[in-house]
């Protein structure tokens, strides 16, 4: 455990990780708007991008991604493989419809689109990717090709 506080939201991802294609917003968490930060107007719509937390582990058989998507239905999440090596997980959480008689006291749940992309290693079996959702957790399993052990041939030493 590090004694130095993280200035990057305590994320466990590595900026230098070649497999991570996360979008990092250096102004995330600051108390000024996207217009002051000179960000595009769509930045507010995609503010939930970083809110889709993902764990990626590698087992001897597969790469396993677990994504927290509480409150979303299967139909609201999309899992795709593009360009033969990029796993893309996206979705959208819509705002609740406001009624004229409603009086909101607090709105803390995020809404908007999220998008996460990961470059898969060459040993991934892209045609066998599986996804399942249970209790607000999406699990994407990408099987790996078996690593063939090099064939060792003993050579007799003459003499």
PDB file of C-alpha atoms in Angstrom:
ATOM      1  CA  UNK A   1       0.000   0.000   0.000  1.00  0.00           C
ATOM      2  CA  UNK A   2       1.361   3.354  -0.957  1.00  0.00           C
ATOM      3  CA  UNK A   3       1.762   6.083   1.622  1.00  0.00           C
ATOM      4  CA  UNK A   4       1.499   8.725  -1.098  1.00  0.00           C
ATOM      5  CA  UNK A   5      -2.090   9.674  -1.964  1.00  0.00           C
ATOM      6  CA  UNK A   6      -3.134   9.156  -5.557  1.00  0.00           C
ATOM      7  CA  UNK A   7      -3.984  12.298  -7.484  1.00  0.00           C
ATOM      8  CA  UNK A   8      -5.645  10.256 -10.209  1.00  0.00           C
ATOM      9  CA  UNK A   9      -8.771   9.112  -8.371  1.00  0.00           C
ATOM     10  CA  UNK A  10      -7.116   6.114  -6.724  1.00  0.00           C
ATOM     11  CA  UNK A  11      -7.400   4.139  -9.955  1.00  0.00           C
ATOM     12  CA  UNK A  12      -5.428   0.933 -10.158  1.00  0.00           C
ATOM     13  CA  UNK A  13      -4.914   1.229 -13.921  1.00  0.00           C
ATOM     14  CA  UNK A  14      -1.524   2.161 -15.258  1.00  0.00           C
ATOM     15  CA  UNK A  15      -1.168   5.094 -17.640  1.00  0.00           C
ATOM     16  CA  UNK A  16       1.666   3.251 -19.358  1.00  0.00           C
ATOM     17  CA  UNK A  17      -0.248  -0.037 -19.753  1.00  0.00           C
ATOM     18  CA  UNK A  18      -0.286  -0.807 -23.502  1.00  0.00           C
ATOM     19  CA  UNK A  19      -3.503  -2.809 -23.146  1.00  0.00           C
ATOM     20  CA  UNK A  20      -5.531  -0.024 -21.538  1.00  0.00           C
ATOM     21  CA  UNK A  21      -7.269   2.435 -23.829  1.00  0.00           C
ATOM     22  CA  UNK A  22      -9.071   4.296 -21.054  1.00  0.00           C
ATOM     23  CA  UNK A  23      -9.981   7.905 -21.523  1.00  0.00           C
ATOM     24  CA  UNK A  24      -8.464  10.021 -18.774  1.00  0.00           C
ATOM     25  CA  UNK A  25      -9.949  13.403 -17.965  1.00  0.00           C
ATOM     26  CA  UNK A  26      -7.399  15.580 -16.155  1.00  0.00           C
ATOM     27  CA  UNK A  27     -10.195  17.926 -15.009  1.00  0.00           C
ATOM     28  CA  UNK A  28     -12.338  15.168 -13.492  1.00  0.00           C
ATOM     29  CA  UNK A  29     -13.412  16.083  -9.978  1.00  0.00           C
ATOM     30  CA  UNK A  30     -12.550  19.775 -10.197  1.00  0.00           C
ATOM     31  CA  UNK A  31     -15.326  22.181  -9.155  1.00  0.00           C
ATOM     32  CA  UNK A  32     -15.560  24.046 -12.463  1.00  0.00           C
ATOM     33  CA  UNK A  33     -17.641  23.304 -15.522  1.00  0.00           C
ATOM     34  CA  UNK A  34     -16.577  21.855 -18.854  1.00  0.00           C
ATOM     35  CA  UNK A  35     -16.918  25.291 -20.472  1.00  0.00           C
ATOM     36  CA  UNK A  36     -14.311  26.811 -18.150  1.00  0.00           C
ATOM     37  CA  UNK A  37     -11.982  23.878 -18.834  1.00  0.00           C
ATOM     38  CA  UNK A  38     -12.424  24.474 -22.583  1.00  0.00           C
ATOM     39  CA  UNK A  39     -13.849  20.970 -23.075  1.00  0.00           C
ATOM     40  CA  UNK A  40     -16.397  20.093 -25.752  1.00  0.00           C
ATOM     41  CA  UNK A  41     -20.068  20.350 -24.847  1.00  0.00           C
ATOM     42  CA  UNK A  42     -20.369  16.570 -25.143  1.00  0.00           C
ATOM     43  CA  UNK A  43     -18.016  16.164 -22.147  1.00  0.00           C
ATOM     44  CA  UNK A  44     -20.954  16.487 -19.762  1.00  0.00           C
ATOM     45  CA  UNK A  45     -22.772  13.687 -21.553  1.00  0.00           C
ATOM     46  CA  UNK A  46     -19.802  11.363 -21.233  1.00  0.00           C
ATOM     47  CA  UNK A  47     -18.990  12.177 -17.622  1.00  0.00           C
ATOM     48  CA  UNK A  48     -19.982   8.651 -16.645  1.00  0.00           C
ATOM     49  CA  UNK A  49     -17.204   7.182 -18.816  1.00  0.00           C
ATOM     50  CA  UNK A  50     -14.834   6.773 -15.891  1.00  0.00           C
ATOM     51  CA  UNK A  51     -17.620   5.553 -13.604  1.00  0.00           C
ATOM     52  CA  UNK A  52     -17.777   2.098 -15.176  1.00  0.00           C
ATOM     53  CA  UNK A  53     -15.221   0.376 -12.951  1.00  0.00           C
ATOM     54  CA  UNK A  54     -13.547  -2.668 -14.491  1.00  0.00           C
ATOM     55  CA  UNK A  55     -11.333  -5.416 -13.124  1.00  0.00           C
ATOM     56  CA  UNK A  56      -9.284  -7.439 -15.632  1.00  0.00           C
ATOM     57  CA  UNK A  57      -7.599 -10.631 -14.546  1.00  0.00           C
ATOM     58  CA  UNK A  58      -5.782 -13.277 -16.519  1.00  0.00           C
ATOM     59  CA  UNK A  59      -6.151 -16.928 -15.623  1.00  0.00           C
ATOM     60  CA  UNK A  60      -4.354 -19.814 -17.315  1.00  0.00           C
ATOM     61  CA  UNK A  61      -7.463 -20.366 -19.475  1.00  0.00           C
ATOM     62  CA  UNK A  62      -8.869 -16.873 -20.155  1.00  0.00           C
ATOM     63  CA  UNK A  63      -8.917 -13.123 -19.698  1.00  0.00           C
ATOM     64  CA  UNK A  64     -11.826 -12.190 -17.411  1.00  0.00           C
ATOM     65  CA  UNK A  65     -13.308  -8.680 -17.256  1.00  0.00           C
ATOM     66  CA  UNK A  66     -15.747  -7.738 -14.475  1.00  0.00           C
ATOM     67  CA  UNK A  67     -17.648  -4.487 -14.933  1.00  0.00           C
ATOM     68  CA  UNK A  68     -19.813  -2.787 -12.309  1.00  0.00           C
ATOM     69  CA  UNK A  69     -23.022  -1.672 -14.036  1.00  0.00           C
ATOM     70  CA  UNK A  70     -25.581  -1.433 -11.212  1.00  0.00           C
ATOM     71  CA  UNK A  71     -29.127  -0.721 -12.280  1.00  0.00           C
ATOM     72  CA  UNK A  72     -28.547  -1.433 -15.964  1.00  0.00           C
ATOM     73  CA  UNK A  73     -30.371  -4.100 -17.938  1.00  0.00           C
ATOM     74  CA  UNK A  74     -28.711  -6.483 -20.374  1.00  0.00           C
ATOM     75  CA  UNK A  75     -30.188  -4.515 -23.262  1.00  0.00           C
ATOM     76  CA  UNK A  76     -28.520  -1.287 -22.092  1.00  0.00           C
ATOM     77  CA  UNK A  77     -24.978  -2.705 -22.252  1.00  0.00           C
ATOM     78  CA  UNK A  78     -23.068  -3.599 -25.411  1.00  0.00           C
ATOM     79  CA  UNK A  79     -19.971  -5.814 -25.704  1.00  0.00           C
ATOM     80  CA  UNK A  80     -18.114  -5.750 -29.026  1.00  0.00           C
ATOM     81  CA  UNK A  81     -14.805  -6.834 -30.520  1.00  0.00           C
ATOM     82  CA  UNK A  82     -13.581  -4.439 -33.182  1.00  0.00           C
ATOM     83  CA  UNK A  83     -10.562  -4.431 -35.483  1.00  0.00           C
ATOM     84  CA  UNK A  84      -9.864  -8.002 -34.458  1.00  0.00           C
ATOM     85  CA  UNK A  85      -8.184  -7.099 -31.182  1.00  0.00           C
ATOM     86  CA  UNK A  86     -10.098  -4.358 -29.308  1.00  0.00           C
ATOM     87  CA  UNK A  87     -12.688  -5.318 -26.685  1.00  0.00           C
ATOM     88  CA  UNK A  88     -15.208  -2.502 -26.328  1.00  0.00           C
ATOM     89  CA  UNK A  89     -17.750  -2.352 -23.501  1.00  0.00           C
ATOM     90  CA  UNK A  90     -20.296   0.464 -23.661  1.00  0.00           C
ATOM     91  CA  UNK A  91     -23.706   1.414 -22.409  1.00  0.00           C
ATOM     92  CA  UNK A  92     -25.953   4.185 -21.234  1.00  0.00           C
ATOM     93  CA  UNK A  93     -27.818   4.960 -18.054  1.00  0.00           C
ATOM     94  CA  UNK A  94     -30.729   7.299 -18.755  1.00  0.00           C
ATOM     95  CA  UNK A  95     -31.987   9.976 -16.393  1.00  0.00           C
ATOM     96  CA  UNK A  96     -35.303   9.387 -14.675  1.00  0.00           C
ATOM     97  CA  UNK A  97     -38.218  11.210 -16.215  1.00  0.00           C
ATOM     98  CA  UNK A  98     -39.143  14.282 -14.230  1.00  0.00           C
ATOM     99  CA  UNK A  99     -42.791  14.839 -13.457  1.00  0.00           C
ATOM    100  CA  UNK A 100     -44.082  18.395 -13.069  1.00  0.00           C
ATOM    101  CA  UNK A 101     -45.204  17.706  -9.503  1.00  0.00           C
ATOM    102  CA  UNK A 102     -41.902  16.127  -8.429  1.00  0.00           C
ATOM    103  CA  UNK A 103     -39.563  17.986  -6.104  1.00  0.00           C
ATOM    104  CA  UNK A 104     -36.007  16.656  -6.162  1.00  0.00           C
ATOM    105  CA  UNK A 105     -33.931  17.056  -3.003  1.00  0.00           C
ATOM    106  CA  UNK A 106     -30.756  15.371  -4.215  1.00  0.00           C
ATOM    107  CA  UNK A 107     -29.495  13.800  -7.438  1.00  0.00           C
ATOM    108  CA  UNK A 108     -26.304  11.794  -6.949  1.00  0.00           C
ATOM    109  CA  UNK A 109     -26.655   8.799  -9.242  1.00  0.00           C
ATOM    110  CA  UNK A 110     -24.743   9.285 -12.464  1.00  0.00           C
ATOM    111  CA  UNK A 111     -26.373   9.076 -15.840  1.00  0.00           C
ATOM    112  CA  UNK A 112     -24.965   9.156 -19.307  1.00  0.00           C
ATOM    113  CA  UNK A 113     -22.877   7.016 -21.590  1.00  0.00           C
ATOM    114  CA  UNK A 114     -19.828   4.995 -20.708  1.00  0.00           C
ATOM    115  CA  UNK A 115     -17.244   3.436 -22.987  1.00  0.00           C
ATOM    116  CA  UNK A 116     -14.229   1.324 -22.100  1.00  0.00           C
ATOM    117  CA  UNK A 117     -11.810  -0.187 -24.612  1.00  0.00           C
ATOM    118  CA  UNK A 118      -9.038  -2.737 -24.123  1.00  0.00           C
ATOM    119  CA  UNK A 119      -6.464  -4.079 -26.576  1.00  0.00           C
ATOM    120  CA  UNK A 120      -6.524  -7.854 -26.282  1.00  0.00           C
ATOM    121  CA  UNK A 121      -3.338  -9.927 -26.490  1.00  0.00           C
ATOM    122  CA  UNK A 122      -2.628 -12.037 -29.570  1.00  0.00           C
ATOM    123  CA  UNK A 123      -3.504 -15.277 -27.772  1.00  0.00           C
ATOM    124  CA  UNK A 124      -7.176 -14.271 -27.292  1.00  0.00           C
ATOM    125  CA  UNK A 125      -9.804 -16.470 -28.967  1.00  0.00           C
ATOM    126  CA  UNK A 126     -12.051 -13.680 -30.226  1.00  0.00           C
ATOM    127  CA  UNK A 127     -14.619 -16.033 -31.765  1.00  0.00           C
ATOM    128  CA  UNK A 128     -15.356 -17.553 -28.332  1.00  0.00           C
ATOM    129  CA  UNK A 129     -15.954 -14.407 -26.241  1.00  0.00           C
ATOM    130  CA  UNK A 130     -18.808 -14.816 -23.751  1.00  0.00           C
ATOM    131  CA  UNK A 131     -20.635 -12.260 -21.605  1.00  0.00           C
ATOM    132  CA  UNK A 132     -23.031 -12.710 -18.681  1.00  0.00           C
ATOM    133  CA  UNK A 133     -24.683 -10.274 -16.310  1.00  0.00           C
ATOM    134  CA  UNK A 134     -25.689 -11.006 -12.733  1.00  0.00           C
ATOM    135  CA  UNK A 135     -26.506  -8.690  -9.810  1.00  0.00           C
ATOM    136  CA  UNK A 136     -25.254  -5.571 -11.610  1.00  0.00           C
ATOM    137  CA  UNK A 137     -21.917  -7.113 -12.617  1.00  0.00           C
ATOM    138  CA  UNK A 138     -21.106  -7.837 -16.256  1.00  0.00           C
ATOM    139  CA  UNK A 139     -18.571 -10.630 -16.695  1.00  0.00           C
ATOM    140  CA  UNK A 140     -16.832 -10.913 -20.068  1.00  0.00           C
ATOM    141  CA  UNK A 141     -14.694 -14.002 -20.606  1.00  0.00           C
ATOM    142  CA  UNK A 142     -12.176 -14.104 -23.434  1.00  0.00           C
ATOM    143  CA  UNK A 143     -10.649 -17.600 -23.734  1.00  0.00           C
ATOM    144  CA  UNK A 144      -6.938 -17.912 -24.506  1.00  0.00           C
ATOM    145  CA  UNK A 145      -5.267 -20.195 -27.016  1.00  0.00           C
ATOM    146  CA  UNK A 146      -3.281 -22.963 -25.413  1.00  0.00           C
ATOM    147  CA  UNK A 147       0.381 -22.235 -25.287  1.00  0.00           C
ATOM    148  CA  UNK A 148       2.090 -25.112 -27.022  1.00  0.00           C
ATOM    149  CA  UNK A 149       5.041 -26.324 -25.077  1.00  0.00           C
ATOM    150  CA  UNK A 150       8.109 -26.465 -27.243  1.00  0.00           C
ATOM    151  CA  UNK A 151       8.920 -29.962 -28.341  1.00  0.00           C
ATOM    152  CA  UNK A 152      12.184 -31.085 -26.817  1.00  0.00           C
ATOM    153  CA  UNK A 153      14.155 -33.720 -28.637  1.00  0.00           C
ATOM    154  CA  UNK A 154      17.066 -35.368 -26.866  1.00  0.00           C
ATOM    155  CA  UNK A 155      20.207 -35.655 -28.956  1.00  0.00           C
ATOM    156  CA  UNK A 156      22.536 -38.565 -28.362  1.00  0.00           C
ATOM    157  CA  UNK A 157      26.111 -37.563 -27.792  1.00  0.00           C
ATOM    158  CA  UNK A 158      28.535 -39.817 -29.594  1.00  0.00           C
ATOM    159  CA  UNK A 159      32.059 -40.477 -28.620  1.00  0.00           C
TER     160      UNK A 159
END
